[in-house]
Amino acid sequence: MRLFVGIDLPHELRIELASLRTSLPGARWVPEENWHLTLRFVGEVTPNQAEDVDLALATLRGKRFALTLTGLGTHTRNGREVALWAGVERSPALEHLQNKVETAMQRAGLAPERKRFMPHVTVARLDIISEAKLPAYVQAHNLFRAGPVEIDHLTLFSSQLGKEAAVYTPEVAYPLG
Ligand code: ATP
Ligand code: MG
């Protein structure tokens, strides 16, 4: 199965995220049920590895923290903008929690993540036609801000890739103290 560790976004943040779905030709909006914040991508694992991942997360002692979304940005691939995301306000508490998750995943036997943690919530995939309209859209929504909202659990999600959007299923919730 394909797994990742993340945060299931609270309703308060979802309401604000919905305000980003204004007209942007060529944007394929991520369906609401797929909105999430990834803390650690795990990838394809065997049932045994999944159990180790679950065990490591269950013994992790994480603290609740306040999550604030702020600003907009894009992911580029081969010089082309391919995704639009809402940013996450940097906070020592979130960094600390992400570090704990990373340590836990290594304890579960996963190879260290090499990419720097760049928290974001992907809200749209972008087609070529939207590129011309993108700067104006980003300007208009640059002051986007949602939260702070207290996050009281981590979620282990499974992800099923498909022809359309992937289907994410919350498999286990781990309370934060
Ligand atoms: P698709 O790959 O079909 O576009 P997706 O990216 O939404 O779908 P997954 O590939 O299963 O679904 O990814 C689940 C989550 O993990 C997403 O938030 C994705 O951005 C993130 N992710 C996927 N691969 C990596 C990776 N190699 N490193 C870091 N994060 C990743
Ligand atoms: Mg992917």
mmCIF file of N, CA and C and ligand atoms in Angstrom, residues 2 4 36 38 41 113 115 120 122 125 159 161-162 164 166 168, ligand 1:
data_model
loop_
_atom_site.group_PDB
_atom_site.id
_atom_site.type_symbol
_atom_site.label_atom_id
_atom_site.label_comp_id
_atom_site.label_asym_id
_atom_site.label_seq_id
_atom_site.Cartn_x
_atom_site.Cartn_y
_atom_site.Cartn_z
ATOM 1 N N ARG A 2 0.228 2.346 -0.439
ATOM 2 C CA ARG A 2 0.933 3.627 -0.541
ATOM 3 C C ARG A 2 0.488 4.496 0.633
ATOM 4 N N PHE A 4 1.103 7.936 3.481
ATOM 5 C CA PHE A 4 1.773 9.177 3.876
ATOM 6 C C PHE A 4 1.215 9.638 5.213
ATOM 7 N N HIS A 36 -5.268 18.285 2.185
ATOM 8 C CA HIS A 36 -4.487 17.765 3.314
ATOM 9 C C HIS A 36 -3.121 18.440 3.347
ATOM 10 N N THR A 38 0.747 17.254 3.927
ATOM 11 C CA THR A 38 1.640 16.101 4.076
ATOM 12 C C THR A 38 2.816 16.463 4.981
ATOM 13 N N PHE A 41 5.988 11.769 3.318
ATOM 14 C CA PHE A 41 5.536 10.799 2.336
ATOM 15 C C PHE A 41 6.246 9.482 2.638
ATOM 16 N N GLU A 113 14.394 11.112 4.571
ATOM 17 C CA GLU A 113 13.878 12.010 3.536
ATOM 18 C C GLU A 113 14.977 13.024 3.220
ATOM 19 N N LYS A 115 14.599 15.530 0.813
ATOM 20 C CA LYS A 115 14.027 16.837 0.454
ATOM 21 C C LYS A 115 13.704 17.626 1.707
ATOM 22 N N HIS A 120 2.745 22.592 2.587
ATOM 23 C CA HIS A 120 1.806 23.289 1.705
ATOM 24 C C HIS A 120 0.548 22.442 1.542
ATOM 25 N N THR A 122 -1.913 21.547 -1.492
ATOM 26 C CA THR A 122 -2.141 21.697 -2.934
ATOM 27 C C THR A 122 -3.621 21.913 -3.186
ATOM 28 N N ARG A 125 -4.238 21.635 -9.730
ATOM 29 C CA ARG A 125 -3.244 21.257 -10.742
ATOM 30 C C ARG A 125 -3.458 22.233 -11.883
ATOM 31 N N SER A 159 -3.090 6.059 0.115
ATOM 32 C CA SER A 159 -3.371 6.777 -1.127
ATOM 33 C C SER A 159 -3.503 5.776 -2.259
ATOM 34 N N LEU A 161 -3.780 5.690 -6.181
ATOM 35 C CA LEU A 161 -3.672 6.496 -7.393
ATOM 36 C C LEU A 161 -4.650 5.962 -8.424
ATOM 37 N N GLY A 162 -5.229 6.885 -9.170
ATOM 38 C CA GLY A 162 -6.177 6.468 -10.199
ATOM 39 C C GLY A 162 -6.027 7.334 -11.422
ATOM 40 N N GLU A 164 -8.197 9.595 -12.383
ATOM 41 C CA GLU A 164 -8.574 10.939 -11.939
ATOM 42 C C GLU A 164 -7.752 11.264 -10.692
ATOM 43 N N ALA A 166 -6.290 11.057 -6.950
ATOM 44 C CA ALA A 166 -5.995 9.956 -6.039
ATOM 45 C C ALA A 166 -7.084 9.923 -4.959
ATOM 46 N N TYR A 168 -7.542 9.341 -1.032
ATOM 47 C CA TYR A 168 -6.836 9.226 0.247
ATOM 48 C C TYR A 168 -7.802 8.708 1.289
HETATM 49 P P1 ATP B 1 -0.743 11.938 -8.053
HETATM 50 O O1 ATP B 1 0.619 11.374 -7.772
HETATM 51 O O2 ATP B 1 -1.618 11.013 -8.877
HETATM 52 O O3 ATP B 1 -0.715 13.337 -8.539
HETATM 53 P P2 ATP B 1 -0.954 12.632 -5.293
HETATM 54 O O4 ATP B 1 0.399 13.220 -5.468
HETATM 55 O O5 ATP B 1 -2.041 13.483 -4.748
HETATM 56 O O6 ATP B 1 -1.504 12.006 -6.633
HETATM 57 P P3 ATP B 1 0.442 10.613 -3.836
HETATM 58 O O7 ATP B 1 1.471 10.579 -4.924
HETATM 59 O O8 ATP B 1 0.036 9.317 -3.233
HETATM 60 O O9 ATP B 1 -0.873 11.335 -4.348
HETATM 61 O O10 ATP B 1 0.997 11.550 -2.708
HETATM 62 C C1 ATP B 1 0.396 11.682 -1.442
HETATM 63 C C2 ATP B 1 0.926 12.912 -0.780
HETATM 64 O O11 ATP B 1 2.344 12.807 -0.599
HETATM 65 C C3 ATP B 1 0.729 14.209 -1.573
HETATM 66 O O12 ATP B 1 0.581 15.286 -0.667
HETATM 67 C C4 ATP B 1 2.020 14.373 -2.325
HETATM 68 O O13 ATP B 1 2.302 15.729 -2.601
HETATM 69 C C5 ATP B 1 3.018 13.811 -1.337
HETATM 70 N N1 ATP B 1 4.150 13.185 -2.025
HETATM 71 C C6 ATP B 1 4.078 12.282 -3.012
HETATM 72 N N2 ATP B 1 5.295 11.858 -3.403
HETATM 73 C C7 ATP B 1 6.180 12.532 -2.635
HETATM 74 C C8 ATP B 1 7.592 12.541 -2.536
HETATM 75 N N3 ATP B 1 8.361 11.787 -3.306
HETATM 76 N N4 ATP B 1 8.150 13.351 -1.613
HETATM 77 C C9 ATP B 1 7.399 14.121 -0.822
HETATM 78 N N5 ATP B 1 6.061 14.151 -0.852
HETATM 79 C C10 ATP B 1 5.450 13.381 -1.745
#
